[in-house]
Amino acid sequence: MNKLHTRNKTLQALRSKDFALHVISLVERTAAAHFASAALMDDSIVTIRDWAEAIEEQKRQQTSAVSVRFAYDFEFALVRACKDFGIAALGKEEGDAPGHDFRVVTSDDGIIPFEVKTTQSSNGWTGSTHSEGKGKAESYVLVSYELDYELPIPKNTFSFTNVIKAVHFSVLDNCAVAWNGEATDNNSSTTGKISINHIDEYRKSISLGDAKIPQGSRAKWCKCLREDIMQYRGKEIAAA
């Protein structure tokens, strides 16, 4: 295990732009593995859009099929990035701990469980949780990303460079997230958003992108903005 750091130092590293870009690089390094086999067997499947349309008829199901593949990649990439940045990280733990996807170990505050939420939507983080009544973690990694659906699927490598176009990346520590969906013994749909009352606090957790308050007197939730990552291609986003 890597050397332990304080909670503040650990969060500072997790919230750095370099950390977020490294996670993206790790995800892209193997992303083509999800689609290459279909592309090799069916000449009509050239892009992710082709792949999604070949396996599902409805647009919502197509998006969901792609999102699930990338969701697990982000979870694995976060743990790997922690280790690469010298942060002591652990995988999931079964038991009575709140629902989480990975954990970091600190020198002054013990183990911090993180729940990872990723989405292609720009209207909040939506998913399902099988919580067994344990509740939710208090710390989150939230990722909203845009993919290039027209980029040809590589057939001779797992690497899918440039497939991720824009990203909103934040690491929250006890920052209020409003989740629409109760923790139960069964799967329950959840949607997470940030209240406009917490925008200043939330902005401190963002390493890529931004957040703003939508116009209008009825605005209740922050709008999370993605950042074009083309400007970081090359030195910042290199082969992980």
XYZ file of N, CA, C and O in Angstrom, residues 25-206:
728
model
N -7.240 9.442 -19.222
C -6.254 8.731 -20.022
C -6.341 7.222 -19.797
O -6.271 6.427 -20.743
N -6.517 6.811 -18.532
C -6.628 5.392 -18.220
C -7.889 4.777 -18.832
O -7.868 3.654 -19.340
N -8.978 5.504 -18.795
C -10.221 5.009 -19.381
C -10.056 4.821 -20.888
O -10.455 3.796 -21.453
N -9.461 5.805 -21.544
C -9.286 5.717 -22.999
C -8.316 4.613 -23.400
O -8.407 4.077 -24.500
N -7.421 4.253 -22.505
C -6.399 3.268 -22.840
C -6.997 1.910 -23.188
O -6.428 1.158 -23.981
N -8.167 1.588 -22.620
C -8.758 0.267 -22.865
C -10.194 0.331 -23.376
O -10.838 -0.707 -23.532
N -10.721 1.522 -23.634
C -12.142 1.677 -23.966
C -12.567 0.934 -25.227
O -13.716 0.488 -25.337
N -11.678 0.778 -26.191
C -12.051 0.119 -27.451
C -12.358 -1.357 -27.257
O -13.020 -1.971 -28.100
N -11.921 -1.932 -26.139
C -12.144 -3.358 -25.893
C -13.630 -3.704 -25.859
O -14.016 -4.830 -26.177
N -14.461 -2.737 -25.476
C -15.898 -2.991 -25.385
C -16.553 -3.135 -26.765
O -17.614 -3.752 -26.883
N -15.943 -2.546 -27.784
C -16.613 -2.436 -29.086
C -15.877 -3.132 -30.234
O -16.458 -3.366 -31.290
N -14.611 -3.468 -30.021
C -13.782 -3.991 -31.112
C -14.277 -5.333 -31.640
O -14.243 -5.577 -32.852
N -14.737 -6.210 -30.765
C -15.156 -7.534 -31.229
C -16.330 -7.430 -32.197
O -16.349 -8.108 -33.240
N -17.291 -6.580 -31.893
C -18.436 -6.399 -32.791
C -17.998 -5.767 -34.099
O -18.461 -6.150 -35.180
N -17.087 -4.788 -34.019
C -16.605 -4.110 -35.224
C -15.832 -5.069 -36.127
O -15.889 -4.970 -37.360
N -15.117 -6.022 -35.513
C -14.359 -6.997 -36.289
C -15.268 -8.017 -36.980
O -14.956 -8.507 -38.068
N -16.401 -8.305 -36.369
C -17.302 -9.319 -36.926
C -18.386 -8.749 -37.835
O -18.984 -9.478 -38.616
N -18.636 -7.446 -37.727
C -19.692 -6.832 -38.532
C -19.132 -5.566 -39.181
O -18.879 -4.571 -38.496
N -18.938 -5.593 -40.480
C -18.332 -4.463 -41.186
C -19.177 -3.196 -41.135
O -18.673 -2.097 -41.381
N -20.469 -3.340 -40.810
C -21.328 -2.161 -40.739
C -21.146 -1.386 -39.443
O -21.610 -0.251 -39.307
N -20.478 -2.000 -38.478
C -20.224 -1.337 -37.203
C -18.857 -0.654 -37.258
O -17.819 -1.311 -37.180
N -18.885 0.631 -37.415
C -17.650 1.415 -37.551
C -17.432 2.322 -36.346
O -16.308 2.531 -35.902
N -18.512 2.862 -35.794
C -18.426 3.816 -34.689
C -19.211 3.303 -33.481
O -19.942 2.309 -33.562
N -19.085 4.011 -32.361
C -19.875 3.651 -31.181
C -21.362 3.798 -31.478
O -22.184 3.003 -31.006
N -21.729 4.791 -32.253
C -23.132 4.949 -32.614
C -23.642 3.715 -33.365
O -24.736 3.211 -33.106
N -22.831 3.223 -34.307
C -23.204 2.010 -35.046
C -23.381 0.837 -34.088
O -24.329 0.051 -34.205
N -22.446 0.701 -33.148
C -22.492 -0.391 -32.170
C -23.762 -0.317 -31.339
O -24.461 -1.325 -31.146
N -24.084 0.891 -30.829
C -25.260 1.058 -29.980
C -26.548 0.765 -30.741
O -27.462 0.110 -30.227
N -26.615 1.232 -31.988
C -27.817 1.013 -32.796
C -27.961 -0.446 -33.200
O -29.080 -0.923 -33.429
N -26.854 -1.174 -33.254
C -26.901 -2.588 -33.623
C -27.417 -3.461 -32.485
O -28.011 -4.518 -32.732
N -27.212 -3.040 -31.244
C -27.601 -3.889 -30.121
C -28.919 -3.474 -29.472
O -29.558 -4.286 -28.797
N -29.340 -2.213 -29.653
C -30.577 -1.744 -29.038
C -31.368 -0.894 -30.027
O -30.779 -0.178 -30.843
N -32.692 -0.942 -29.930
C -33.536 -0.170 -30.840
C -33.822 1.237 -30.313
O -33.829 2.200 -31.072
N -34.076 1.364 -29.028
C -34.453 2.646 -28.453
C -33.227 3.463 -28.059
O -32.242 2.921 -27.548
N -33.332 4.768 -28.277
C -32.215 5.675 -27.994
C -31.782 5.592 -26.534
O -30.590 5.577 -26.223
N -32.736 5.540 -25.630
C -32.412 5.498 -24.207
C -31.626 4.245 -23.859
O -30.675 4.289 -23.078
N -32.014 3.130 -24.434
C -31.309 1.880 -24.172
C -29.918 1.890 -24.789
O -28.976 1.321 -24.231
N -29.779 2.545 -25.937
C -28.465 2.669 -26.577
C -27.507 3.443 -25.674
O -26.363 3.029 -25.455
N -27.994 4.571 -25.164
C -27.165 5.388 -24.277
C -26.789 4.618 -23.021
O -25.645 4.657 -22.560
N -27.764 3.900 -22.474
C -27.516 3.130 -21.255
C -26.475 2.044 -21.485
O -25.592 1.831 -20.643
N -26.542 1.362 -22.628
C -25.594 0.289 -22.929
C -24.167 0.819 -22.986
O -23.230 0.187 -22.484
N -23.986 1.988 -23.595
C -22.657 2.596 -23.674
C -22.206 3.076 -22.300
O -21.058 2.859 -21.882
N -23.123 3.705 -21.553
C -22.783 4.261 -20.245
C -22.308 3.190 -19.266
O -21.375 3.418 -18.488
N -22.940 2.033 -19.302
C -22.560 0.945 -18.390
C -21.118 0.520 -18.636
O -20.359 0.282 -17.688
N -20.729 0.429 -19.912
C -19.347 0.031 -20.231
C -18.347 1.032 -19.664
O -17.340 0.650 -19.052
N -18.621 2.308 -19.839
C -17.686 3.325 -19.368
C -17.730 3.483 -17.849
O -16.728 3.860 -17.232
N -18.871 3.204 -17.228
C -18.996 3.363 -15.782
C -17.984 2.503 -15.039
O -17.294 2.972 -14.128
N -17.883 1.238 -15.411
C -16.935 0.344 -14.736
C -15.492 0.731 -15.049
O -14.603 0.616 -14.187
N -15.243 1.215 -16.260
C -13.895 1.656 -16.604
C -13.462 2.818 -15.716
O -12.314 2.885 -15.256
N -14.374 3.759 -15.486
C -14.045 4.892 -14.615
C -13.760 4.426 -13.189
O -12.842 4.933 -12.533
N -14.516 3.462 -12.696
C -14.290 2.967 -11.338
C -12.899 2.333 -11.210
O -12.160 2.618 -10.259
N -12.556 1.471 -12.153
C -11.228 0.844 -12.121
C -10.128 1.884 -12.303
O -9.067 1.817 -11.665
N -10.369 2.852 -13.192
C -9.364 3.875 -13.464
C -9.111 4.758 -12.245
O -7.974 5.181 -12.000
N -10.141 5.025 -11.471
C -9.973 5.859 -10.277
C -9.064 5.184 -9.253
O -8.193 5.827 -8.663
N -9.258 3.887 -9.050
C -8.402 3.163 -8.105
C -6.970 3.119 -8.609
O -6.012 3.345 -7.853
N -6.807 2.858 -9.901
C -5.457 2.821 -10.478
C -4.797 4.196 -10.393
O -3.600 4.314 -10.058
N -5.549 5.246 -10.673
C -4.991 6.599 -10.619
C -4.570 6.961 -9.197
O -3.547 7.621 -8.988
N -5.347 6.520 -8.223
C -4.960 6.759 -6.826
C -3.587 6.163 -6.542
O -2.710 6.820 -5.959
N -3.399 4.928 -6.964
C -2.118 4.266 -6.731
C -0.992 4.972 -7.480
O 0.112 5.125 -6.961
N -1.279 5.413 -8.714
C -0.263 6.118 -9.503
C 0.119 7.452 -8.874
O 1.238 7.936 -9.070
N -0.802 8.062 -8.128
C -0.552 9.357 -7.488
C -0.106 9.198 -6.038
O -0.038 10.175 -5.293
N 0.176 7.958 -5.635
C 0.675 7.741 -4.285
C -0.390 7.806 -3.210
O -0.084 8.024 -2.036
N -1.659 7.627 -3.599
C -2.764 7.648 -2.643
C -3.129 6.206 -2.290
O -3.350 5.384 -3.177
N -3.180 5.905 -1.011
C -3.535 4.555 -0.577
C -5.005 4.303 -0.872
O -5.883 4.996 -0.340
N -5.286 3.332 -1.740
C -6.659 3.072 -2.169
C -7.010 1.601 -1.990
O -6.170 0.716 -2.142
N -8.272 1.359 -1.682
C -8.802 0.011 -1.513
C -10.064 -0.133 -2.357
O -10.732 0.856 -2.681
N -10.407 -1.362 -2.702
C -11.618 -1.616 -3.461
C -12.849 -1.608 -2.568
O -12.826 -1.129 -1.432
N -13.924 -2.163 -3.072
C -15.173 -2.213 -2.319
C -15.048 -3.165 -1.136
O -14.293 -4.128 -1.170
N -15.824 -2.878 -0.105
C -15.858 -3.737 1.077
C -17.296 -4.133 1.358
O -18.182 -3.274 1.451
N -17.541 -5.418 1.470
C -18.877 -5.885 1.837
C -19.065 -5.700 3.338
O -18.130 -5.764 4.116
N -20.285 -5.464 3.750
C -20.559 -5.280 5.170
C -21.560 -4.166 5.393
O -22.433 -3.917 4.559
N -21.414 -3.486 6.511
C -22.389 -2.475 6.901
C -22.003 -1.066 6.481
O -22.704 -0.111 6.814
N -20.878 -0.906 5.786
C -20.459 0.433 5.361
C -21.446 0.978 4.335
O -22.072 0.223 3.602
N -21.607 2.314 4.271
C -22.490 2.897 3.258
C -22.063 2.463 1.861
O -20.897 2.130 1.627
N -23.024 2.444 0.926
C -22.713 2.044 -0.438
C -21.550 2.834 -0.999
O -21.498 4.064 -0.878
N -20.578 2.145 -1.590
C -19.401 2.832 -2.117
C -18.790 1.983 -3.225
O -19.130 0.816 -3.396
N -17.860 2.598 -3.967
C -17.200 1.909 -5.074
C -15.704 1.733 -4.848
O -15.089 0.838 -5.408
N -15.094 2.613 -4.061
C -13.703 2.429 -3.662
C -13.468 3.231 -2.391
O -14.317 4.019 -1.964
N -12.302 2.994 -1.763
C -11.981 3.675 -0.517
C -10.548 4.196 -0.563
O -9.695 3.602 -1.213
N -10.314 5.314 0.109
C -8.953 5.807 0.282
C -8.631 5.790 1.774
O -9.518 5.971 2.618
N -7.354 5.557 2.081
C -6.911 5.465 3.466
C -6.078 6.694 3.797
O -5.129 7.024 3.083
N -6.440 7.393 4.877
C -5.725 8.600 5.286
C -4.984 8.355 6.595
O -5.303 7.433 7.347
N -4.009 9.216 6.879
C -3.196 9.049 8.089
C -3.886 9.603 9.327
O -3.563 9.196 10.449
N -4.835 10.526 9.148
C -5.452 11.177 10.301
C -6.950 10.937 10.444
O -7.542 11.259 11.467
N -7.579 10.372 9.415
C -9.031 10.203 9.477
C -9.475 8.831 8.987
O -10.632 8.646 8.585
N -8.563 7.892 8.984
C -8.918 6.529 8.628
C -9.335 6.343 7.179
O -8.792 6.995 6.280
N -10.310 5.471 6.962
C -10.750 5.103 5.616
C -11.956 5.942 5.189
O -12.922 6.080 5.945
N -11.880 6.508 3.981
C -12.979 7.307 3.436
C -13.575 6.555 2.245
O -12.896 6.339 1.241
N -14.840 6.140 2.342
C -15.482 5.467 1.204
C -16.008 6.485 0.189
O -16.593 7.506 0.574
N -15.801 6.215 -1.097
C -16.284 7.077 -2.168
C -17.267 6.319 -3.050
O -17.027 5.172 -3.413
N -18.347 6.962 -3.383
C -19.264 6.425 -4.377
C -18.984 7.145 -5.693
O -18.789 8.361 -5.724
N -18.944 6.388 -6.788
C -18.645 6.950 -8.109
C -19.933 7.021 -8.921
O -20.661 6.036 -9.040
N -20.225 8.190 -9.456
C -21.376 8.368 -10.332
C -20.892 8.954 -11.652
O -20.256 10.015 -11.674
N -21.159 8.266 -12.740
C -20.777 8.747 -14.063
C -22.014 8.801 -14.952
O -22.946 8.014 -14.787
N -22.027 9.731 -15.895
C -23.191 9.886 -16.749
C -22.822 10.581 -18.055
O -21.851 11.347 -18.108
N -23.599 10.316 -19.086
C -23.516 11.077 -20.323
C -24.527 12.222 -20.327
O -24.530 13.049 -21.228
N -25.360 12.252 -19.318
C -26.376 13.294 -19.211
C -25.765 14.580 -18.657
O -24.783 14.545 -17.919
N -26.368 15.699 -19.007
C -25.940 16.980 -18.439
C -26.959 17.475 -17.417
O -26.895 18.625 -16.976
N -27.893 16.610 -17.031
C -28.968 17.008 -16.117
C -28.926 16.264 -14.790
O -29.959 16.032 -14.176
N -27.760 15.871 -14.362
C -27.651 15.174 -13.088
C -27.112 13.773 -13.267
O -26.983 13.272 -14.385
N -26.803 13.137 -12.151
C -26.225 11.798 -12.160
C -27.307 10.790 -11.807
O -27.854 10.808 -10.709
N -27.599 9.930 -12.747
C -28.691 8.973 -12.569
C -28.147 7.559 -12.579
O -27.296 7.214 -13.384
N -28.648 6.748 -11.676
C -28.218 5.358 -11.650
C -29.127 4.546 -10.769
O -30.198 4.990 -10.365
N -28.698 3.341 -10.455
C -29.440 2.475 -9.548
C -28.502 1.990 -8.467
O -27.306 1.802 -8.694
N -29.047 1.800 -7.296
C -28.229 1.303 -6.198
C -28.943 0.162 -5.496
O -30.150 0.197 -5.313
N -28.195 -0.862 -5.125
C -28.717 -1.948 -4.296
C -28.080 -1.757 -2.932
O -26.986 -2.230 -2.666
N -28.750 -1.010 -2.094
C -28.105 -0.487 -0.890
C -28.220 -1.393 0.326
O -27.489 -1.220 1.290
N -29.193 -2.315 0.337
C -29.452 -3.149 1.511
C -29.662 -2.286 2.747
O -29.287 -2.639 3.866
N -30.267 -1.103 2.537
C -30.589 -0.222 3.646
C -29.396 0.431 4.303
O -29.509 1.006 5.376
N -28.234 0.375 3.703
C -27.020 0.884 4.338
C -26.846 2.387 4.147
O -25.989 3.002 4.757
N -27.632 2.991 3.250
C -27.479 4.411 3.005
C -26.419 4.685 1.960
O -25.891 3.779 1.326
N -26.127 5.953 1.794
C -25.173 6.365 0.772
C -23.887 6.881 1.403
O -23.864 7.318 2.551
N -22.825 6.827 0.629
C -21.561 7.379 1.097
C -21.679 8.890 1.215
O -22.550 9.519 0.614
N -20.800 9.491 2.001
C -20.807 10.940 2.157
C -19.842 11.615 1.197
O -19.844 12.845 1.081
N -19.016 10.828 0.533
C -18.041 11.375 -0.406
C -18.270 10.764 -1.782
O -18.567 9.569 -1.889
N -18.134 11.590 -2.817
C -18.453 11.158 -4.170
C -17.395 11.609 -5.169
O -16.758 12.652 -4.981
N -17.268 10.836 -6.236
C -16.615 11.297 -7.454
C -17.715 11.365 -8.499
O -18.356 10.350 -8.805
N -17.963 12.550 -9.027
C -19.003 12.757 -10.030
C -18.355 13.087 -11.365
O -17.531 14.000 -11.452
N -18.723 12.330 -12.395
C -18.164 12.537 -13.730
C -19.305 12.603 -14.743
O -20.125 11.692 -14.824
N -19.362 13.693 -15.478
C -20.290 13.822 -16.600
C -19.429 14.003 -17.840
O -18.564 14.874 -17.883
N -19.643 13.163 -18.863
C -18.738 13.176 -20.003
C -19.492 13.127 -21.329
O -20.628 12.641 -21.409
N -18.845 13.630 -22.352
C -19.369 13.570 -23.717
C -18.431 12.725 -24.565
O -17.216 12.916 -24.537
N -18.996 11.791 -25.314
C -18.209 10.913 -26.171
C -18.292 11.336 -27.628
O -19.253 11.972 -28.049
N -17.271 10.953 -28.388
C -17.298 11.142 -29.834
C -17.901 9.884 -30.449
O -17.219 8.876 -30.625
N -19.179 9.948 -30.765
C -19.882 8.782 -31.297
C -19.542 8.485 -32.749
O -19.942 7.447 -33.274
N -18.821 9.397 -33.391
C -18.490 9.207 -34.803
C -17.045 8.779 -35.020
O -16.614 8.559 -36.150
N -16.275 8.658 -33.950
C -14.879 8.254 -34.064
C -14.796 6.767 -34.382
O -15.418 5.947 -33.707
N -14.060 6.381 -35.421
C -13.953 4.963 -35.789
C -13.407 4.116 -34.636
O -12.466 4.515 -33.947
N -14.000 2.961 -34.444
C -13.565 2.042 -33.398
C -12.262 1.374 -33.813
O -12.193 0.734 -34.866
N -11.189 1.497 -33.018
C -9.942 0.796 -33.331
C -10.148 -0.717 -33.263
O -10.825 -1.221 -32.368
N -9.567 -1.440 -34.189
C -9.768 -2.891 -34.239
C -8.543 -3.689 -33.814
O -8.643 -4.886 -33.543
N -7.398 -3.050 -33.751
C -6.168 -3.777 -33.447
C -5.513 -3.338 -32.146
O -4.366 -3.673 -31.869
N -6.263 -2.583 -31.328
C -5.743 -2.112 -30.053
C -6.904 -1.822 -29.113
O -8.020 -1.546 -29.569
N -6.656 -1.889 -27.826
C -7.679 -1.522 -26.847
C -7.801 -0.014 -26.703
O -8.811 0.495 -26.219
N -6.774 0.721 -27.085
C -6.748 2.169 -26.895
C -7.762 2.867 -27.793
O -7.892 2.549 -28.973
N -8.488 3.814 -27.211
C -9.501 4.566 -27.947
C -9.253 6.058 -27.709
O -10.076 6.769 -27.136
N -8.116 6.533 -28.168
C -7.700 7.918 -27.968
C -8.684 8.892 -28.595
O -9.162 8.673 -29.709
N -9.003 9.942 -27.862
C -9.889 11.030 -28.291
C -11.372 10.677 -28.242
O -12.209 11.487 -28.658
N -11.733 9.511 -27.716
C -13.151 9.155 -27.678
C -13.922 10.006 -26.660
O -15.126 10.228 -26.797
N -13.232 10.499 -25.627
C -13.860 11.380 -24.648
C -13.594 12.821 -25.063
O -12.450 13.255 -25.161
N -14.653 13.580 -25.309
C -14.526 14.935 -25.844
C -14.544 16.015 -24.764
O -13.785 16.987 -24.841
N -15.428 15.875 -23.810
C -15.580 16.907 -22.778
C -15.968 16.244 -21.462
O -16.641 15.208 -21.456
N -15.562 16.858 -20.348
C -15.762 16.225 -19.040
C -16.069 17.265 -17.965
O -15.504 18.355 -17.955
N -16.964 16.888 -17.078
C -17.151 17.579 -15.801
C -16.712 16.584 -14.736
O -17.245 15.468 -14.665
N -15.741 16.965 -13.904
C -15.138 16.037 -12.939
C -15.071 16.728 -11.588
O -14.495 17.816 -11.462
N -15.663 16.105 -10.571
C -15.621 16.689 -9.232
C -15.444 15.607 -8.177
O -15.866 14.463 -8.367
N -14.803 15.982 -7.078
C -14.581 15.072 -5.953
C -15.157 15.745 -4.716
O -14.634 16.749 -4.240
N -16.252 15.198 -4.211
C -16.990 15.807 -3.116
C -16.664 15.149 -1.793
O -16.532 13.929 -1.713
N -16.571 15.988 -0.755
C -16.337 15.503 0.600
C -17.347 16.177 1.515
O -17.181 17.343 1.884
N -18.406 15.454 1.843
C -19.473 16.003 2.684
C -20.145 17.229 2.083
O -20.671 18.079 2.802
N -20.114 17.324 0.775
C -20.834 18.389 0.067
C -22.239 17.868 -0.225
O -22.407 16.737 -0.688
N -23.230 18.684 0.059
C -24.618 18.226 -0.061
C -24.983 17.886 -1.497
O -24.851 18.705 -2.401
N -25.425 16.648 -1.712
C -25.960 16.203 -2.999
C -27.398 15.757 -2.750
O -27.650 14.974 -1.839
N -28.319 16.272 -3.542
C -29.720 15.895 -3.385
C -29.992 14.667 -4.237
O -29.915 14.721 -5.466
N -30.291 13.549 -3.585
C -30.552 12.295 -4.288
C -32.035 11.993 -4.256
O -32.642 11.902 -3.187
N -32.634 11.861 -5.411
C -34.047 11.526 -5.532
C -34.181 10.017 -5.644
O -34.064 9.434 -6.715
N -34.376 9.370 -4.503
C -34.442 7.907 -4.472
C -33.975 7.429 -3.120
O -32.887 7.782 -2.672
N -34.803 6.683 -2.426
C -34.482 6.251 -1.080
C -33.690 4.948 -1.067
O -33.879 4.090 -1.924
N -32.822 4.808 -0.100
C -32.068 3.563 0.084
C -33.000 2.491 0.635
O -33.584 2.662 1.698
N -33.155 1.397 -0.064
C -34.036 0.307 0.358
C -33.317 -1.020 0.191
O -32.164 -1.078 -0.235
N -34.013 -2.108 0.482
C -33.445 -3.434 0.304
C -33.511 -3.894 -1.142
O -33.047 -4.974 -1.484
N -34.120 -3.114 -2.010
C -34.223 -3.431 -3.429
C -33.546 -2.341 -4.252
O -33.219 -1.270 -3.747
N -33.329 -2.620 -5.527
C -32.758 -1.604 -6.405
C -33.692 -0.408 -6.487
O -34.903 -0.558 -6.645
N -33.146 0.785 -6.384
C -33.960 1.995 -6.484
C -33.251 2.985 -7.376
O -32.055 3.181 -7.276
N -34.024 3.608 -8.241
C -33.457 4.594 -9.147
C -33.097 5.851 -8.383
O -33.854 6.315 -7.523
N -31.941 6.408 -8.660
C -31.500 7.618 -7.970
C -31.031 8.657 -8.977
O -30.443 8.320 -10.004
N -31.308 9.907 -8.678
C -30.821 11.012 -9.492
C -30.207 12.044 -8.568
O -30.871 12.538 -7.653
N -28.957 12.365 -8.805
C -28.255 13.314 -7.946
C -28.044 14.653 -8.614
O -27.638 14.723 -9.773
N -28.358 15.717 -7.882
C -28.146 17.074 -8.379
C -27.610 17.945 -7.251
O -27.685 17.589 -6.079
N -27.063 19.102 -7.637
C -26.500 20.036 -6.661
C -27.428 21.238 -6.543
O -27.753 21.883 -7.542
N -27.842 21.543 -5.327
C -28.709 22.697 -5.103
C -27.959 23.994 -5.389
O -26.754 24.104 -5.141
N -28.680 24.982 -5.899
C -28.051 26.283 -6.160
C -27.559 26.916 -4.858
O -26.675 27.782 -4.872
N -28.106 26.476 -3.727
C -27.678 27.007 -2.430
C -26.278 26.539 -2.045
O -25.672 27.088 -1.124
N -25.779 25.524 -2.742
C -24.465 24.959 -2.407
C -23.454 25.151 -3.543
O -22.425 24.471 -3.555
N -23.729 26.060 -4.470
C -22.871 26.185 -5.643
C -21.450 26.591 -5.281
O -20.481 26.078 -5.855
N -21.285 27.505 -4.338
C -19.938 27.941 -3.959
C -19.147 26.795 -3.347
O -17.960 26.605 -3.644
N -19.795 26.021 -2.494
C -19.147 24.865 -1.879
C -18.811 23.825 -2.937
O -17.721 23.233 -2.929
N -19.744 23.600 -3.861
C -19.531 22.585 -4.885
C -18.383 22.956 -5.822
O -17.606 22.087 -6.232
N -18.271 24.217 -6.164
C -17.221 24.645 -7.088
C -15.825 24.310 -6.566
O -14.902 24.101 -7.344
N -15.672 24.241 -5.256
C -14.373 23.906 -4.675
C -13.981 22.464 -4.967
O -12.813 22.099 -4.855
N -14.962 21.637 -5.331
C -14.700 20.214 -5.568
C -14.418 19.915 -7.036
O -14.050 18.796 -7.372
N -14.587 20.903 -7.924
C -14.494 20.676 -9.370
C -13.053 20.805 -9.855
O -12.376 21.776 -9.557
